[in-house]
Each structure stands twice: as C-alpha cells, then as structure tokens.
Short mmCIF file of C-alpha atoms and ligand atoms in Angstrom, two decimals:
data_model
loop_
_atom_site.label_atom_id
_atom_site.label_comp_id
_atom_site.label_asym_id
_atom_site.label_seq_id
_atom_site.Cartn_x
_atom_site.Cartn_y
_atom_site.Cartn_z
CA MET X 1283 76.21 116.52 92.65
CA ILE X 1284 78.10 112.73 93.31
CA PRO X 1285 79.13 111.21 90.41
CA ILE X 1286 77.35 107.64 89.06
CA ILE X 1287 80.28 104.57 88.68
CA GLY X 1288 78.16 102.03 86.40
CA ILE X 1289 79.24 98.45 87.39
CA PHE X 1290 79.52 95.98 85.05
CA PRO X 1291 77.87 92.78 87.05
CA SER X 1292 78.68 89.09 86.93
CA VAL X 1293 76.31 87.59 84.59
CA GLY X 1294 75.12 84.01 85.87
CA SER X 1295 74.46 81.02 83.78
CA ASP X 1296 70.96 81.28 86.31
CA GLY X 1297 69.44 84.46 84.83
CA LYS X 1298 71.31 86.36 87.56
CA SER X 1299 73.08 89.53 87.88
CA SER X 1300 75.63 90.11 91.23
CA VAL X 1301 78.11 92.83 92.55
CA PRO X 1302 80.46 91.92 95.56
CA ASN X 1303 79.57 94.31 97.86
CA THR X 1304 82.87 95.29 98.27
CA TYR X 1305 83.41 97.35 95.19
CA VAL X 1306 79.84 99.10 95.74
CA ARG X 1307 81.56 100.02 98.98
CA ALA X 1308 85.03 101.05 97.76
CA VAL X 1309 82.95 103.40 95.61
CA GLU X 1310 81.38 105.22 98.26
CA ALA X 1311 84.28 105.32 100.18
CA SER X 1312 85.80 107.79 97.57
CA GLY X 1313 82.86 110.03 96.98
CA ALA X 1314 81.07 108.13 94.50
CA MET X 1315 77.46 106.14 94.06
CA SER X 1316 77.52 103.19 91.79
CA LEU X 1317 74.82 101.81 89.23
CA MET X 1318 74.77 98.17 88.53
CA LEU X 1319 73.92 97.49 84.93
CA PRO X 1320 70.94 95.18 84.62
CA TYR X 1321 70.02 92.18 83.41
CA THR X 1322 70.54 93.25 79.38
CA SER X 1323 72.59 92.30 75.92
CA ASP X 1324 70.46 94.93 74.71
CA ARG X 1325 72.63 97.00 72.65
CA GLY X 1326 70.65 100.63 72.99
CA ILE X 1327 70.44 99.46 76.87
CA ILE X 1328 73.92 99.08 77.00
CA LYS X 1329 74.17 102.92 75.24
CA GLU X 1330 72.29 104.49 77.07
CA PHE X 1331 73.25 102.96 80.90
CA VAL X 1332 77.23 104.22 79.42
CA ARG X 1333 75.59 107.42 78.36
CA LEU X 1334 73.66 108.12 81.86
CA CYS X 1335 77.41 106.88 84.07
CA ASP X 1336 80.66 109.52 85.02
CA GLY X 1337 82.33 106.09 85.33
CA PHE X 1338 82.75 102.37 84.66
CA LEU X 1339 84.02 100.00 87.05
CA PHE X 1340 84.55 95.94 85.28
CA THR X 1341 84.43 93.54 88.24
CA GLY X 1342 86.33 90.20 88.68
CA GLY X 1343 84.64 86.68 87.93
CA VAL X 1344 84.62 84.43 85.10
CA ASP X 1345 87.03 83.70 82.34
CA VAL X 1346 87.25 85.55 79.08
CA GLU X 1347 86.54 83.03 76.20
CA PRO X 1348 89.65 82.19 74.64
CA ARG X 1349 88.37 82.16 71.26
CA LEU X 1350 87.81 85.92 71.53
CA TYR X 1351 92.12 86.47 70.96
CA GLY X 1352 92.31 83.37 68.75
CA GLU X 1353 93.09 80.55 70.86
CA THR X 1354 91.06 77.42 71.57
CA LYS X 1355 90.30 76.66 75.30
CA SER X 1356 92.87 74.82 77.02
CA PRO X 1357 92.11 71.94 79.69
CA MET X 1358 93.43 74.79 82.27
CA CYS X 1359 91.08 77.56 81.33
CA GLY X 1360 88.42 78.21 83.58
CA GLU X 1361 84.72 78.88 83.49
CA ILE X 1362 83.60 81.32 80.93
CA SER X 1363 80.75 83.36 80.34
CA PRO X 1364 79.49 84.03 76.32
CA LEU X 1365 76.72 86.38 77.52
CA ARG X 1366 78.89 88.61 80.04
CA ASP X 1367 81.42 88.49 77.76
CA GLU X 1368 79.51 89.57 74.79
CA ILE X 1369 78.23 92.20 77.28
CA GLU X 1370 81.20 93.79 78.46
CA LEU X 1371 82.32 93.61 75.32
CA THR X 1372 79.64 96.68 74.44
CA GLY X 1373 79.59 97.94 77.07
CA PHE X 1374 83.71 98.35 77.00
CA ALA X 1375 83.64 99.95 73.18
CA SER X 1376 80.70 102.05 74.47
CA ALA X 1377 82.44 103.02 77.81
CA LEU X 1378 85.75 104.21 75.41
CA GLU X 1379 83.96 106.25 73.17
CA SER X 1380 82.08 107.83 76.01
CA GLY X 1381 85.83 109.25 76.56
CA LYS X 1382 84.32 108.60 80.42
CA PRO X 1383 86.90 107.20 83.25
CA ILE X 1384 87.31 103.34 83.34
CA LEU X 1385 88.92 101.59 86.02
CA ALA X 1386 88.98 97.93 85.22
CA ILE X 1387 89.60 94.79 87.99
CA CYS X 1388 91.02 91.26 87.64
CA ARG X 1389 88.94 89.70 85.33
CA GLY X 1390 88.18 93.32 83.94
CA CYS X 1391 91.84 94.17 82.97
CA GLN X 1392 91.53 90.65 81.12
CA LEU X 1393 88.40 91.44 79.11
CA VAL X 1394 90.24 95.33 78.28
CA ASN X 1395 92.45 94.15 77.37
CA VAL X 1396 91.05 91.28 74.72
CA ALA X 1397 88.30 93.92 73.71
CA LEU X 1398 91.45 95.71 72.04
CA GLY X 1399 93.05 92.59 71.40
CA GLY X 1400 95.47 91.48 73.19
CA SER X 1401 95.50 88.20 74.49
CA LEU X 1402 95.60 86.18 78.10
CA TYR X 1403 97.92 83.33 79.57
CA GLN X 1404 94.86 80.74 79.81
CA ASP X 1405 96.25 79.46 82.94
CA ILE X 1406 99.54 81.36 84.43
CA GLY X 1407 100.57 78.15 86.39
CA SER X 1408 100.74 75.54 83.32
CA GLU X 1409 101.60 78.26 80.61
CA TYR X 1410 104.15 80.56 83.15
CA GLU X 1411 107.42 79.95 84.50
CA THR X 1412 107.45 81.89 87.35
CA ASN X 1413 107.99 81.10 91.76
CA ILE X 1414 105.51 83.80 92.72
CA ARG X 1415 101.55 81.89 93.32
CA HIS X 1416 99.25 84.28 92.00
CA SER X 1417 96.08 82.59 92.41
CA SER X 1418 95.87 82.74 96.56
CA ALA X 1419 93.06 80.47 98.48
CA PRO X 1420 89.63 81.80 97.61
CA GLY X 1421 88.82 84.27 99.95
CA ASP X 1422 92.68 85.69 100.91
CA TYR X 1423 93.01 88.22 99.75
CA SER X 1424 96.02 89.42 102.15
CA HIS X 1425 98.88 91.03 100.57
CA ALA X 1426 100.56 88.09 98.29
CA HIS X 1427 103.44 89.77 96.15
CA GLY X 1428 104.29 93.50 95.31
CA VAL X 1429 104.17 95.02 91.81
CA LYS X 1430 107.02 97.39 90.26
CA LEU X 1431 105.31 100.84 89.47
CA ILE X 1432 107.01 101.95 86.14
CA HIS X 1433 108.65 105.00 87.00
CA VAL X 1434 106.46 108.53 85.86
CA SER X 1435 103.39 106.38 84.92
CA PRO X 1436 100.04 107.90 86.26
CA LEU X 1437 99.90 104.84 88.69
CA TYR X 1438 102.97 105.47 89.76
CA GLU X 1439 102.09 109.29 90.41
CA ILE X 1440 98.57 107.65 91.64
CA MET X 1441 100.20 105.99 94.38
CA GLY X 1442 103.25 108.85 95.92
CA GLU X 1443 106.66 108.07 95.52
CA ASN X 1444 106.57 104.67 96.09
CA GLY X 1445 108.27 102.03 92.79
CA THR X 1446 107.19 98.85 94.71
CA ILE X 1447 103.80 97.95 96.72
CA PRO X 1448 102.20 95.48 97.73
CA VAL X 1449 99.29 93.57 96.03
CA ASN X 1450 96.87 90.62 96.64
CA SER X 1451 96.68 88.18 94.12
CA MET X 1452 93.51 86.03 93.02
CA HIS X 1453 94.06 85.64 89.58
CA HIS X 1454 95.26 82.52 87.48
CA GLN X 1455 95.28 84.09 83.95
CA ALA X 1456 97.26 87.24 82.76
CA ILE X 1457 97.64 89.78 79.65
CA LYS X 1458 100.33 87.75 77.34
CA THR X 1459 100.21 90.56 74.32
CA LEU X 1460 98.83 93.90 74.81
CA GLY X 1461 96.04 94.97 73.61
CA GLU X 1462 95.99 98.10 70.72
CA GLY X 1463 96.80 101.82 72.53
CA LEU X 1464 97.10 100.12 76.37
CA SER X 1465 101.10 100.63 77.82
CA VAL X 1466 102.13 98.43 81.19
CA GLU X 1467 102.06 100.62 84.63
CA ALA X 1468 102.95 97.59 86.85
CA GLU X 1469 104.81 94.29 86.50
CA ALA X 1470 105.24 91.91 89.14
CA GLU X 1471 108.88 90.60 89.70
CA ASP X 1472 108.28 87.61 87.84
CA GLY X 1473 106.82 89.52 84.75
CA ILE X 1474 103.53 89.08 84.77
CA THR X 1475 101.81 92.35 83.98
CA GLU X 1476 99.98 93.26 86.99
CA ALA X 1477 98.45 97.04 85.74
CA VAL X 1478 98.20 98.77 82.32
CA TYR X 1479 96.69 102.20 80.68
CA MET X 1480 95.71 103.78 77.87
CA PRO X 1481 97.86 106.77 77.68
CA ARG X 1482 95.51 108.36 74.65
CA ALA X 1483 92.30 108.09 77.47
CA LYS X 1484 91.64 110.34 80.18
CA PHE X 1485 91.47 107.97 82.66
CA LEU X 1486 91.46 104.29 81.81
CA HIS X 1487 93.60 101.98 84.43
CA ALA X 1488 93.61 98.27 84.39
CA VAL X 1489 95.06 96.33 87.16
CA GLN X 1490 95.15 92.50 88.03
CA TRP X 1491 94.84 92.60 91.68
CA HIS X 1492 91.48 93.84 94.17
CA PRO X 1493 92.32 97.27 95.42
CA GLU X 1494 88.61 97.03 96.45
CA ARG X 1495 89.19 94.00 98.76
CA THR X 1496 92.02 96.02 100.56
CA LEU X 1497 90.84 99.47 101.00
CA ASP X 1498 92.70 99.72 104.45
CA ASP X 1499 95.59 100.17 102.62
CA ALA X 1500 96.34 103.71 101.36
CA TYR X 1501 97.39 102.26 97.52
CA SER X 1502 94.27 100.95 97.65
CA HIS X 1503 91.96 104.02 98.41
CA ARG X 1504 94.63 106.15 96.35
CA LEU X 1505 93.31 104.66 93.05
CA PHE X 1506 89.72 104.98 93.78
CA ASP X 1507 89.87 108.04 94.68
CA ALA X 1508 91.92 109.32 91.49
CA PHE X 1509 89.01 106.93 89.59
CA VAL X 1510 86.47 109.07 91.48
CA LEU X 1511 88.25 112.16 90.85
CA ALA X 1512 88.00 111.94 87.09
CA ALA X 1513 84.53 111.04 86.77
CA LYS X 1514 83.58 114.11 89.21
CA ARG X 1515 84.99 116.35 86.49
CA GLU X 1516 83.34 114.46 83.83
CA LYS X 1517 80.52 115.22 85.65
CA GLN X 1518 81.36 118.68 86.07
CA LYS X 1519 82.38 119.09 82.95
CA THR X 1520 78.34 117.51 81.42
CA GLU X 1521 76.88 119.77 83.91
CA GLN X 1522 78.11 123.11 82.26
MN1 MN H 2838 99.47 88.69 90.57
#
C-alpha cells in the first residue's frame, strides 16, 4: 500500500487553501501520495487527519507571527497568517505525538522551531551580519549557497559522504534560538541554521531550503526518498 503524506497548505485571508504542486510531485516521485488538510481549524478534524496519514509535510509560506516566540513584529517581518499558525501548531503537536515522520520546509522549518519554543530572526538582512543572500529573487530556485552538513548527523547520512551540498535559498527569516529537543544538522557558511532534526524522534527533519524545487539534483531526491521510506515503515507498522 502506498503511504499517505499529509500536507499542511497555505491558508489565505481570502478563505482559500493551496499547495504548490511541486510538493505533491516530490512526494509522488518518491513513491507516496499526498493528502491536503482541508480548510479547517477544528482540532478534532486535524487530529483525524493526522490519524489518516503516514507522514507530514509542513510547507513554505508567510512568516510566523513573532508574538508566538515572544517578540513584537518588526517592520521588516513579512506578511503573517494567525489562522495558519494556529492550524499548523495544532497539527504539529498532534503529528509529533503520533510519532509519524515529519518533513518541514522553509516556513515549515521556522514553524517547527517556534512550536518547540525556539525563536527566529524576523529578517536576516536587518538582524544578521552576512555576505550570503538568503532571499533569492521570486521564482529563482537555482543553487544560491552551500550548506555544511554536520558530520554524522542523520542528514549527513542521507546525503551520502558529501560534507557540503548546494541549495536554493528563498528565506528572509531563520532560526535564532533552537527549539527544545532539536539539534542543528546543517549550516550555511555564515552560520545561519539551514537544517535541524529531533534526535529522539524517528524522523523529524526541517530544512530551510526548498528541495521540492530541485528534484533533479540527487540530494533533494534523497531527502524525499528518506522521508517516504520512513512513512512506508510507519504504514507497515500500523497495518500489522
Ligand atoms: Mn539559505
């Protein structure tokens, strides 16, 4: 049976949910199918959604509300969506409790960190000294900088023997203080955190780049393969 990856969508102020099809295609390319959480903030329904799925994908999107990590909104912070924050915080707590695999991308990475009590740079450009441009022009998903994989982290294992991999970069925010239970597994050369994982979870990885946009590179593909493999194992376990 094919595993089901639950996707948390963007939730617009216009009352519409959406998921870029690049996420859907990435999940399918590794042998799973996706299911998008419908437009709801009903906790019971979100819990039921988590029960149905074998793994969870937290996607990119608008900035997380700074109040959630104890800061007032800087003028450089971008658009926020309190409804999406609420839905995803509920969904993340439930997904984490389920023990099923979680992959979080870009905003998803920031959301996971905040959900676990960490904080964010509201705007790298105005709060962090760096020569690297982390926020590429809209739509430019070409390789922007390298990330150094921490030796013997699970991500290092997933990517093979390479210590540094090239990634795209579409974020103007990043992890400032680390959420509880998370460890850094990749950094840009300027020290910005680019990937974290939870050692006590079976599979919880959060990356700051967009692997779903560069599936033609082996590293991006390997990450989705590892995620879907973990979801397959989860599914086999529940079917036994
Ligand atoms: Mn970056």
